[in-house]
Coordinates of C-alpha atoms in Angstrom, one line a residue:
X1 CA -22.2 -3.1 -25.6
X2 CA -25.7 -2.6 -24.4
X3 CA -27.4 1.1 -24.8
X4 CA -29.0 0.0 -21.1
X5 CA -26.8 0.2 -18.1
X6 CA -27.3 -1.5 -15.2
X7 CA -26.9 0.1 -12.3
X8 CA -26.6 -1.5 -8.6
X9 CA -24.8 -1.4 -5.3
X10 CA -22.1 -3.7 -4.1
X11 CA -23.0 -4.8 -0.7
X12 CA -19.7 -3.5 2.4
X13 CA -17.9 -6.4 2.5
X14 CA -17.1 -7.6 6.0
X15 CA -14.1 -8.6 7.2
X16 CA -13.5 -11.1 10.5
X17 CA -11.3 -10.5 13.6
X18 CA -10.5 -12.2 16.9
X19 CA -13.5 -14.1 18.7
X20 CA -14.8 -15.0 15.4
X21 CA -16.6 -11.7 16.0
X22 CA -17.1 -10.0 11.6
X23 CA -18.1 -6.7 10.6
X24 CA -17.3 -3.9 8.4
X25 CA -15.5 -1.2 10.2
X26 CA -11.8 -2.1 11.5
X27 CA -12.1 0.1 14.3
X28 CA -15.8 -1.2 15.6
X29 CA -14.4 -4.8 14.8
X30 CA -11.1 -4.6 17.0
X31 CA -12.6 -3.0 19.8
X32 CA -15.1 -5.5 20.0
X33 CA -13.5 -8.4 18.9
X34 CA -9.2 -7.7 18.6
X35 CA -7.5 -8.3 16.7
X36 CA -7.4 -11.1 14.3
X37 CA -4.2 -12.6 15.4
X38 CA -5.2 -13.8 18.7
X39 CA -7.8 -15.9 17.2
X40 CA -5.1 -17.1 14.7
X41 CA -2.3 -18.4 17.3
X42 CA -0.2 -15.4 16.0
X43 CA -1.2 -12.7 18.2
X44 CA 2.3 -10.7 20.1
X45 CA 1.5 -9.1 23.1
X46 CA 4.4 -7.1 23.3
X47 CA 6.2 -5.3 19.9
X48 CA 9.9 -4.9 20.7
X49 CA 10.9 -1.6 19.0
X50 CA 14.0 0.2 18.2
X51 CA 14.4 3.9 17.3
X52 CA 17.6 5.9 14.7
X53 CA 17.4 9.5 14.3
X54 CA 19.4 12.0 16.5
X55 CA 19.3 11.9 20.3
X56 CA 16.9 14.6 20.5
X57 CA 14.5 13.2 17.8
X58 CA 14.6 9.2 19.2
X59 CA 13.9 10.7 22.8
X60 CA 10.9 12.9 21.0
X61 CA 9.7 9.5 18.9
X62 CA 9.4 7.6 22.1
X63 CA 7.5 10.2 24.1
X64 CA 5.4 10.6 21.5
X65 CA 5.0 6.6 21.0
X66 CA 4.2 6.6 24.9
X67 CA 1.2 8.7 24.5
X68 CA -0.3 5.5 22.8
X69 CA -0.4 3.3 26.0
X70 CA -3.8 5.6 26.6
X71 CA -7.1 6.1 25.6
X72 CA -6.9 8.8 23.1
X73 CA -10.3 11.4 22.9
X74 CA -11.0 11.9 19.0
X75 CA -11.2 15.5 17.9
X76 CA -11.7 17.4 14.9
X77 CA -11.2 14.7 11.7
X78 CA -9.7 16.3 8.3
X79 CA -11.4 14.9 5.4
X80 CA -8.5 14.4 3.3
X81 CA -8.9 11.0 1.6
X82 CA -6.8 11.1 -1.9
X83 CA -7.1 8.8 -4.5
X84 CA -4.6 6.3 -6.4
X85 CA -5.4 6.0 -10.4
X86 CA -4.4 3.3 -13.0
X87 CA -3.4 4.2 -16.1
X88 CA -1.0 2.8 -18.6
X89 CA -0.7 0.2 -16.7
X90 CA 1.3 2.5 -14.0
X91 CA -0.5 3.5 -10.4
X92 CA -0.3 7.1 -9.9
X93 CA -0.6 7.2 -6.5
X94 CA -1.6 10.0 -4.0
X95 CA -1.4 8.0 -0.7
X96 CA 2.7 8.5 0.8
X97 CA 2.2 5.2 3.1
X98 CA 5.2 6.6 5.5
X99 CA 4.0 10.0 6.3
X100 CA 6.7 11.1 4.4
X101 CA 6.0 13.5 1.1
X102 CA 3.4 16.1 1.7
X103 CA 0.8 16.2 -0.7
X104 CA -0.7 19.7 -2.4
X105 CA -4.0 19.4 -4.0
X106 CA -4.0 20.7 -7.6
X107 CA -5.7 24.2 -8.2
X108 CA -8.1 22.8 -10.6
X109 CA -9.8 19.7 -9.2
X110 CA -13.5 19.3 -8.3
X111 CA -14.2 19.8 -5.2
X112 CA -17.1 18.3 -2.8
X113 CA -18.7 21.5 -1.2
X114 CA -18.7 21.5 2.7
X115 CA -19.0 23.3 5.4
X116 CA -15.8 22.8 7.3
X117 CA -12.7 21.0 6.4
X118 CA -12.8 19.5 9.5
X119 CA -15.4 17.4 11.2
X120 CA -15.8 15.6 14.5
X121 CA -17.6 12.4 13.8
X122 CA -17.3 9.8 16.3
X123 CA -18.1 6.5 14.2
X124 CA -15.2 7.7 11.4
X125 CA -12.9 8.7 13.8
X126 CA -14.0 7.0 17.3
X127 CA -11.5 7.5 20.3
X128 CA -8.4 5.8 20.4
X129 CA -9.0 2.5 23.0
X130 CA -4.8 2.7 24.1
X131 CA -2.1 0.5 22.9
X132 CA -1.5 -1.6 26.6
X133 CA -2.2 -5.2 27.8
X134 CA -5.7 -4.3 29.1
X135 CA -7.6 -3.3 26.1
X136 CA -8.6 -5.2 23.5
X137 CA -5.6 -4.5 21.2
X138 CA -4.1 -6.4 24.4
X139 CA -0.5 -5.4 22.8
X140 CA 2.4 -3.6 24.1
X141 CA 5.5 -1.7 22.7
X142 CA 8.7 -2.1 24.3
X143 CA 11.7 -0.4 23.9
X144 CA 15.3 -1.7 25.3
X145 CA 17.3 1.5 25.0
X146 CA 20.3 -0.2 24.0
X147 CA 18.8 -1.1 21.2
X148 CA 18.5 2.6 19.9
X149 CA 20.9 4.1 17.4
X150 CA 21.9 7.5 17.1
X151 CA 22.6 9.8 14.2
X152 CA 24.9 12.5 14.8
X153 CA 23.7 16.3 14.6
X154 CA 26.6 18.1 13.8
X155 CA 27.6 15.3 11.1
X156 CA 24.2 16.1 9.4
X157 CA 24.8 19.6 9.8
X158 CA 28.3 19.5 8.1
X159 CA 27.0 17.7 5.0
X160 CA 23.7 19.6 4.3
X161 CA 25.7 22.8 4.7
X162 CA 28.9 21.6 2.7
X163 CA 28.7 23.9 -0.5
X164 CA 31.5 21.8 -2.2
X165 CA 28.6 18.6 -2.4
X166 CA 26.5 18.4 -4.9
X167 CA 22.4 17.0 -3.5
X168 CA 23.1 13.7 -4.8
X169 CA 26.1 13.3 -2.7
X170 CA 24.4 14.8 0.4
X171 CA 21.4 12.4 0.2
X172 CA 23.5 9.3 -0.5
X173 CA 25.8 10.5 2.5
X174 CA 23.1 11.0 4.8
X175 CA 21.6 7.4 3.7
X176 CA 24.8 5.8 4.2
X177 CA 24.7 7.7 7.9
X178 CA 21.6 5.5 8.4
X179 CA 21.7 2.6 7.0
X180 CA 25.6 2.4 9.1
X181 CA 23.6 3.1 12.4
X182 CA 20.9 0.5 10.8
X183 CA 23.3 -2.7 10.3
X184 CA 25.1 -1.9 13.9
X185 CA 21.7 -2.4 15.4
X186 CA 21.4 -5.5 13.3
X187 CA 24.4 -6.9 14.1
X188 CA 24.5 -6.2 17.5
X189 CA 21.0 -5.6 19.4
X190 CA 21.0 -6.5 22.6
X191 CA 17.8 -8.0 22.4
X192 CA 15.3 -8.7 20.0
X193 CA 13.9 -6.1 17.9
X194 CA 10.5 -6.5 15.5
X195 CA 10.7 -2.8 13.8
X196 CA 12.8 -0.2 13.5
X197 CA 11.6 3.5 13.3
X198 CA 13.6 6.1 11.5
X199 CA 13.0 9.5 12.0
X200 CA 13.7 11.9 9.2
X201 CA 14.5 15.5 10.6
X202 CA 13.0 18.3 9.2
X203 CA 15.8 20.1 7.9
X204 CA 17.0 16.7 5.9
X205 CA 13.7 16.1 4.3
X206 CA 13.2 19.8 3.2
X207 CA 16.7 19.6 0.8
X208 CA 17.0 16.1 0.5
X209 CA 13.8 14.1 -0.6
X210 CA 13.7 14.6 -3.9
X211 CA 16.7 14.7 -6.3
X212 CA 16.6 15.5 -9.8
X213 CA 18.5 13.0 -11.8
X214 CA 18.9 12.9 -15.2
X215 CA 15.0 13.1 -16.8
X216 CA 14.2 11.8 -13.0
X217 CA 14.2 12.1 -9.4
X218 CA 15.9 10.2 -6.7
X219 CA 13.9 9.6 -4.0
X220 CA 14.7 9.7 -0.5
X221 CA 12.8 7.2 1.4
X222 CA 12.7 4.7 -1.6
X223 CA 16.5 4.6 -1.7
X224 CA 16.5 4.5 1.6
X225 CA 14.2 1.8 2.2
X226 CA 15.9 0.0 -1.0
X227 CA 19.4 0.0 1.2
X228 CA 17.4 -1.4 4.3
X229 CA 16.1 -4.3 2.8
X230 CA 19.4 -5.3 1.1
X231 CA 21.1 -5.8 4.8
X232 CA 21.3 -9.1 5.9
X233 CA 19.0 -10.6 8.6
X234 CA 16.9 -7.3 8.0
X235 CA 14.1 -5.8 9.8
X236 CA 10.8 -4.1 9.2
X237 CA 11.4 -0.1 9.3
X238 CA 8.9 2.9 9.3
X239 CA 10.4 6.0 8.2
X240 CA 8.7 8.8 10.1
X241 CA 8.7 12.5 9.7
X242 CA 9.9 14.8 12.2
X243 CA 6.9 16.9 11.7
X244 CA 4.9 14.1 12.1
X245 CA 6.5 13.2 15.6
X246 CA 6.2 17.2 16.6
X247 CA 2.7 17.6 15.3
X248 CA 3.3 20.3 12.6
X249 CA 2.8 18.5 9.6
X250 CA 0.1 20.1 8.0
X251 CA -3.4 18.9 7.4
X252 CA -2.3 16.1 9.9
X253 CA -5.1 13.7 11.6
X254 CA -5.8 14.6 15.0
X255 CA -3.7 12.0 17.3
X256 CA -6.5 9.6 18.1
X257 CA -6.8 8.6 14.3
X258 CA -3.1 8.9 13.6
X259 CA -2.3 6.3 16.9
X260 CA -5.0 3.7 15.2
X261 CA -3.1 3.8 11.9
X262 CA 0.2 3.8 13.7
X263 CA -0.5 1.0 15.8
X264 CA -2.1 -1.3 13.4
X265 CA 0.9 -0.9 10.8
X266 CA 3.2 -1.5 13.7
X267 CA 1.0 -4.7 14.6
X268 CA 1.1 -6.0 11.1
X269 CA 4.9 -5.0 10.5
X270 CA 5.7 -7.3 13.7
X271 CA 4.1 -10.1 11.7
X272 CA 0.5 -10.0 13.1
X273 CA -2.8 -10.2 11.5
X274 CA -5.4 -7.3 12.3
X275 CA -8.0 -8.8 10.4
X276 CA -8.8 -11.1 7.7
X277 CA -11.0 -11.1 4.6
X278 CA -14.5 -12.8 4.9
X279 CA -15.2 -14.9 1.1
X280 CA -16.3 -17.9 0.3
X281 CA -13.1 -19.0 -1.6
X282 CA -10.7 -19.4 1.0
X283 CA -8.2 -21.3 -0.8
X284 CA -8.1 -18.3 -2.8
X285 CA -4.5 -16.5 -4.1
X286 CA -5.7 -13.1 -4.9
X287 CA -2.6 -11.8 -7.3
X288 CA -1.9 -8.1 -8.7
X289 CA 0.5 -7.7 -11.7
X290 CA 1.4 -4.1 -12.5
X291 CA 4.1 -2.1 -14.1
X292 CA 6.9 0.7 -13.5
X293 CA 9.0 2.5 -15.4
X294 CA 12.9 1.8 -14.2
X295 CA 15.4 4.6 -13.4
X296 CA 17.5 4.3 -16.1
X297 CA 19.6 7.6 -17.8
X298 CA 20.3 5.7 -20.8
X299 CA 17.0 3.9 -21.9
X300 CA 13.4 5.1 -21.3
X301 CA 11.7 2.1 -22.7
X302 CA 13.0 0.0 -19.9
X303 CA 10.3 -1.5 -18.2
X304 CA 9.8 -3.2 -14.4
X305 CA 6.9 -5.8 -13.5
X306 CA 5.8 -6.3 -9.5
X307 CA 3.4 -9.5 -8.8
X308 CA 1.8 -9.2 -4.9
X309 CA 0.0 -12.4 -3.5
X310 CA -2.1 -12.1 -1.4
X311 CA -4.3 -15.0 1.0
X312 CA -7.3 -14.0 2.6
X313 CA -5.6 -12.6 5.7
X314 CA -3.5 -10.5 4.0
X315 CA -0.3 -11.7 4.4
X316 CA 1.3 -10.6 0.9
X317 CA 4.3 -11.2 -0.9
X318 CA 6.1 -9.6 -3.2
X319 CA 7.9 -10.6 -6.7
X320 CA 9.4 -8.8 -9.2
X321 CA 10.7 -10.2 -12.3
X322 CA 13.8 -9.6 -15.2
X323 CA 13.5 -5.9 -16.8
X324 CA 12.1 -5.8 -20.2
X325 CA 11.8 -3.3 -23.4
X326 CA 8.7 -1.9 -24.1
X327 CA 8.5 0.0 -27.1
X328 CA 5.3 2.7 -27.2
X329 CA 5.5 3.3 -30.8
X330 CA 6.3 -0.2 -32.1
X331 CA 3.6 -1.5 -29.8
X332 CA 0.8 1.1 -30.9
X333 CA 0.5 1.4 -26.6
X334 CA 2.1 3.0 -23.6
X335 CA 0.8 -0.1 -21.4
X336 CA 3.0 -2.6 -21.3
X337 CA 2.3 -6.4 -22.1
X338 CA 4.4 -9.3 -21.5
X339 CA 5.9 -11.8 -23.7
X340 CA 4.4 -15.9 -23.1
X341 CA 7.5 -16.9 -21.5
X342 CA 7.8 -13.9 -19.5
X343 CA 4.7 -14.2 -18.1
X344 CA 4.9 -17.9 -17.6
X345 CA 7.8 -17.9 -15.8
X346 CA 6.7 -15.4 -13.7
X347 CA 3.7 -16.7 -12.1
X348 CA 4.7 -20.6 -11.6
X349 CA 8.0 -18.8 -9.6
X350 CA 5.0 -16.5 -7.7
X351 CA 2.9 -19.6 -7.3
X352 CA 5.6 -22.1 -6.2
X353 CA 6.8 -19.6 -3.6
X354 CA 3.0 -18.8 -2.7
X355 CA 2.9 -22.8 -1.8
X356 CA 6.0 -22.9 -0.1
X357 CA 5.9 -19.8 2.2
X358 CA 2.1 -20.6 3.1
X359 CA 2.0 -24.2 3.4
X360 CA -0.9 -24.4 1.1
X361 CA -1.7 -25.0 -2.3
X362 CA -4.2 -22.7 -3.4
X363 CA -7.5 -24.2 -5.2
X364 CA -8.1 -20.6 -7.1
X365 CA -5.8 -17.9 -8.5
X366 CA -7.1 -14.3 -9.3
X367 CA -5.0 -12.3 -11.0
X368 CA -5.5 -8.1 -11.0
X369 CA -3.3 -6.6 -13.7
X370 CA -3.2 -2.6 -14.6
X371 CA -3.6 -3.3 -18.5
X372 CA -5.3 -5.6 -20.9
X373 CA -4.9 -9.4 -21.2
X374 CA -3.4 -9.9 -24.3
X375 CA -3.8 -13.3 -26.3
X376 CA -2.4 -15.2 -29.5
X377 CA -5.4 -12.6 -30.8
X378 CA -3.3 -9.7 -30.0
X379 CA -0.1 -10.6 -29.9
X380 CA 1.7 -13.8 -31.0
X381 CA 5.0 -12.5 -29.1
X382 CA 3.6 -10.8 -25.8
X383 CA 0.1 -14.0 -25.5
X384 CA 0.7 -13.3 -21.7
X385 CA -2.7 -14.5 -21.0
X386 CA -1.8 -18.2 -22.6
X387 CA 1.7 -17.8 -20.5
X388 CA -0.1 -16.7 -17.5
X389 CA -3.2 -19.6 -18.1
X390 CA -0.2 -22.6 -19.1
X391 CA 1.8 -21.2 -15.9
X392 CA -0.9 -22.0 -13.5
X393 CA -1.9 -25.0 -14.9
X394 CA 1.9 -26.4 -14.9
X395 CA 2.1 -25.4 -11.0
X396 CA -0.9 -26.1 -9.5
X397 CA -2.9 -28.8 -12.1
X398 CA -5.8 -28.8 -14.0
X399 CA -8.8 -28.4 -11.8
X400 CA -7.7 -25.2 -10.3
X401 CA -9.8 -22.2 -11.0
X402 CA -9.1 -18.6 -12.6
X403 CA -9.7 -15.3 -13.1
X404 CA -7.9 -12.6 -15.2
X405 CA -9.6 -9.3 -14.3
X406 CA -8.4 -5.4 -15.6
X407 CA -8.1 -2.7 -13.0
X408 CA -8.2 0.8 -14.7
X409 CA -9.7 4.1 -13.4
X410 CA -12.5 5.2 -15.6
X411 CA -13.3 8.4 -17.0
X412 CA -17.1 7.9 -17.0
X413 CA -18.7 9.5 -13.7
X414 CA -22.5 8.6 -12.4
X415 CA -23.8 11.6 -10.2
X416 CA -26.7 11.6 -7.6
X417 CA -29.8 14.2 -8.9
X418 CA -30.2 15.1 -5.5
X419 CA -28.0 16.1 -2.0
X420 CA -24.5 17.4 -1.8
X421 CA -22.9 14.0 -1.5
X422 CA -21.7 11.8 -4.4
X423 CA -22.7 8.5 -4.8
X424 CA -22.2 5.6 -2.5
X425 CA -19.1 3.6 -2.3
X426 CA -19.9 -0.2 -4.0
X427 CA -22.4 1.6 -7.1
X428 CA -21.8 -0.4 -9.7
X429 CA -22.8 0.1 -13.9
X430 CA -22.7 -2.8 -14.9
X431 CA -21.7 -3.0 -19.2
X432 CA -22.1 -6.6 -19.6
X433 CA -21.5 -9.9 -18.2
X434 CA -17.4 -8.6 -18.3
X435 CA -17.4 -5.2 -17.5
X436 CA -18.5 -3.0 -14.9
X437 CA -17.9 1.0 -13.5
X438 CA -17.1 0.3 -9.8
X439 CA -16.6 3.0 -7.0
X440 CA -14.4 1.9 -4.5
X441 CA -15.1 5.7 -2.6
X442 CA -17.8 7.3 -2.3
X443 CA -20.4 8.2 0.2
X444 CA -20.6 6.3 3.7
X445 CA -24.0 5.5 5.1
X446 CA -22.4 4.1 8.0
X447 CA -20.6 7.2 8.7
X448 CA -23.6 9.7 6.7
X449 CA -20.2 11.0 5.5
X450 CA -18.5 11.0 2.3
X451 CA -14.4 11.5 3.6
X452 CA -13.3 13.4 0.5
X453 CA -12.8 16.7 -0.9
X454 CA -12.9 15.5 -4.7
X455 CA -15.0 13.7 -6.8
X456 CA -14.5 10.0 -6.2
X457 CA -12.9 8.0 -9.0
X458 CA -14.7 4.8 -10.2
X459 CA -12.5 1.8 -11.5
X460 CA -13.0 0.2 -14.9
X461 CA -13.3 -3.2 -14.1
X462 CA -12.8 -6.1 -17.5
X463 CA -13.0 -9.6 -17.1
X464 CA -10.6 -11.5 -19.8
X465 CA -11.7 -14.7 -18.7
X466 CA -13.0 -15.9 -15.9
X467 CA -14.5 -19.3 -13.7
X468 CA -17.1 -16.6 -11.6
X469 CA -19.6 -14.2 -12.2
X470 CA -19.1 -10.6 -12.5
X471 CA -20.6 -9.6 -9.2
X472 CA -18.1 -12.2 -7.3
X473 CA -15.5 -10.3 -8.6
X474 CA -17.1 -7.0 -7.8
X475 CA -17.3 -8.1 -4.3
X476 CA -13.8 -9.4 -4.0
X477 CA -12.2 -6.0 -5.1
X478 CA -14.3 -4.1 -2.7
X479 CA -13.2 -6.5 0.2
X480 CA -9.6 -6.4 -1.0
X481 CA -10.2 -2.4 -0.5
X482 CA -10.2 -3.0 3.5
X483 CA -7.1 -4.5 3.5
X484 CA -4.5 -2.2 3.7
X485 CA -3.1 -2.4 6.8
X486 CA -0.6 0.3 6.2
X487 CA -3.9 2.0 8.6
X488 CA -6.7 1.6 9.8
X489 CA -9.0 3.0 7.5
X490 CA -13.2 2.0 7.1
X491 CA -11.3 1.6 2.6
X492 CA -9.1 2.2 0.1
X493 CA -9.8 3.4 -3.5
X494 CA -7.6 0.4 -4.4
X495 CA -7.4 -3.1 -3.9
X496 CA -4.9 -4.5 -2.0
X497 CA -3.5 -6.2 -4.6
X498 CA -2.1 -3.6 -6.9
X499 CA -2.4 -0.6 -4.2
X500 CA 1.4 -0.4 -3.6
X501 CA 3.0 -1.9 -6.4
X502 CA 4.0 1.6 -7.6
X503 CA 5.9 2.0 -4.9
X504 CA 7.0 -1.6 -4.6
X505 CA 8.7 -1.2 -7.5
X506 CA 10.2 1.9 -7.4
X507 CA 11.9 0.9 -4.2
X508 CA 13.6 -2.5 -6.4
X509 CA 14.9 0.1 -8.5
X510 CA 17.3 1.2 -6.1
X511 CA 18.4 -2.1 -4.4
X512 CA 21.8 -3.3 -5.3
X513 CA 22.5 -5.6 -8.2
X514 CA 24.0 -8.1 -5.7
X515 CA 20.8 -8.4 -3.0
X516 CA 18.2 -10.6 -2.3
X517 CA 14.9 -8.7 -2.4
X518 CA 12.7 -9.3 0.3
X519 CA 9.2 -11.1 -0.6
X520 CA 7.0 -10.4 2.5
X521 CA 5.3 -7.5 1.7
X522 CA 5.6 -5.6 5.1
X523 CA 9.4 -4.7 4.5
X524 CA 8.4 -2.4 2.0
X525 CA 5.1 -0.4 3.4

């Protein structure tokens, strides 16, 4: 390791959307050029949705839905960014992608010293330009009534108030009220239907949405979302708050920021493409490999692996693969590793599915993973790199390209000797050839904002081995940073590829032993 660090800063990645028009900020780039999708012959000018809560809820959804078809004047913006970390292998993530959990900051983090809470700042949170046919989102939602579902007030009532029930059996019986009202609108929708939004009343989520279970919890909308997928002939959902729809959920975005996020999850849920990564590989698989812990009352070394793959517009898929032991103590680690065959198998099935769903064989693989590449070096039984390496090779031939990179957060901090802001997203301290401190957050000079109240976290990036240089790399997790389309934010603190695989996989935990899981990525945002 060198006693001299290098330090430098990753130039904003740009990203391209329709018109061929490429810049860095989502919302400056689809109000001048759209979206991506109608450069890319997949553009839908009209969403058709469907709505399940109770009567009085799916009338409040679509009202508030309606108030999209406008242009939307930005207000006050909280500065409330939170930050996912990496860390025995396992994401512990802030970010609840479906407005569901609220989040409470801990009493003793750091935080950045400002003014106000709230800001109005018009190139972080411009105005909303309206969800209708004659902007440039050029998109509309429709809503055939008979296509909504209702869930019965009085039935809810009688089962959150029924002393004899213990939670378990309340939240499984109000699941089971959904996901009934769910497979009738499946089976019998009167017309087409692209997404399906499920509003969670108040009252339910407040006793219901997380049950303790053994040395666990039972999640709500992860068991819920689990029992979704496993229908036949499903459909993309997004699970809503009530206090969302009513405006009451605290240190909520004003609505001009919360209708762009809305509306380009919606978009990309009803198969479209907001935007798509600008690098020079474009025959590029960008992969994340991380790890879970499975709900299990009998055995707490069971272990879960999710592989996303992503192309360059950010249509992912998602794999998971056969449980497996992981023993802390007999391993010297708590971050799991795999065995050769394990890992071999795993990414020619992620790869030959890659090939088949995209029509394309890619002529580069990256793979993101949450712990160390082991090798024959480390481990004779868990050489996942040589599975990994022999895996590719067997799938997609010799001349194909690789990269095995290690996505940790990092303990090591770099502060600014001067102003009340940290430093800029992309600084980079570089550790040699292989290794690097990267902040993904930071301050925006774009904005002259930095939209946090703690310290950013930096990733701990390692290269294992590799077929590009160290600041390619750099620049492809940064870029990967703008893609979650879950909203429609200027970054993420993660790359796409391992941003959600927490989650991901904690939703597989609950699916049925006899289902199919689903592989495009969007069923489970």
């Amino acid at each position: 390791m060198n006693d001299h660090f290098e330090i430098s800063l990753v130039k904003e990645p740009k990203v391209e959307f329709g018109g061929d028009f490429i810049c860095d900020d989502p919302k400056m780039g689809i109000g001048v050029g759209s979206f991506y999708s109608q450069s890319s012959n997949s553009h839908k000018s009209e969403i058709n949705i469907a709505v399940i809560s109770t009567e009085q809820l799916v009338t409040d959804s679509l009202k508030w839905i309606k108030n999209f078809e406008n242009r939307i004047v930005a207000t006050e913006t909280v500065l409330k960014e939170k930050y996912g970390t990496v860390r025995d292998g396992e994401i512990d993530d802030e970010d609840e992608i479906d407005d569901l959990i609220e989040f409470e900051y801990e009493e003793n983090q750091e935080f950045i010293k400002q003014e106000e809470e709230k800001i109005i700042n018009k190139k972080y949170n411009p105005d909303f330009l309206g969800f209708n046919s004659e902007t440039q989102l050029n998109c509309v939602f429709q809503n055939n009534e008979a296509n909504n579902r209702f869930v019965k007030q009085r039935e809810l009532n009688k089962i959150l108030e029924d002393t004899d029930l213990k939670q378990l059996e309340k939240l499984d019986a109000v699941i089971d009220m959904i996901v009934s009202q769910f497979t009738d609108l499946i089976e019998n929708k009167v017309s087409a239907v692209d997404i399906c939004y499920i509003i969670i009343p108040t009252k339910v989520f407040t006793q219901l949405h997380s049950i303790r279970y053994s040395k666990t919890h039972i999640n709500l909308r992860r068991k819920l979302k689990a029992k979704l997928i496993a229908i036949e002939n499903t459909i993309p959902t997004q699970i809503v708050m009530e206090a969302t729809i009513k405006g009451t959920k605290k240190s909520m975005q004003d609505l001009s920021m919360t209708a762009w996020n809305f509306c380009v999850a919606s978009y990309y849920k009803a198969g479209c493409i907001p935007w798509a990564l600008q690098v020079k590989d474009v025959d590029t698989c960008f992969i994340g490999i991380s790890f879970n812990k499975v709900i299990s009352a009998e055995n707490n070394m069971l272990r879960s692996s999710v592989a996303q793959a992503f192309n360059r517009e950010g249509q992912g898929l998602v794999f998971t693969w056969k449980n497996f032991l992981w023993d802390d103590e007999a391993n010297k680690t708590r971050a799991p590793h795999l065995e050769y065959n394990y890992a071999k198998d795993l990414i020619k099935f992620v790869l030959g599915e890659y090939k088949k769903i995209n029509h394309h064989t890619p002529a580069r693989v990256v793979i993101h993973k949450t712990t160390d590449f082991w090798d024959y070096n480390d481990s004779q039984e868990h050489n996942e790199l040589g599975g990994l390496k022999d895996g590719i090779t067997a799938e997609l031939g010799e001349d194909v390209k690789m990269d095995f990179v290690t996505i940790k957060s990092s303990a090591v901090k770099i502060f600014r000797n001067f102003g009340i802001y940290p430093v800029p997203r992309g600084t980079s301290m570089k550790i040699d050839d292989s290794e690097c401190i990267l902040y993904t957050t930071g301050y925006i000079p774009y904005f002259e904002l930095y939209p946090g109240r703690h310290m950013p976290h930096p990733l701990h990036l390692k290269i294992f081995e590799s077929d590009s240089h160290l600041d390619k790399i750099c620049g492809e997790i940064m870029a990967l940073t703008k893609m979650n389309f879950n909203n429609c934010s200027y970054f993420d603190s993660l790359p796409i590829t391992i941003r959600f695989s927490k989650k991901v996989g904690e939703i597989l935990q609950y699916l049925p032993e006899d289902a199919k899981p689903q592989n495009k990525y969007y069923y489970y945002m």
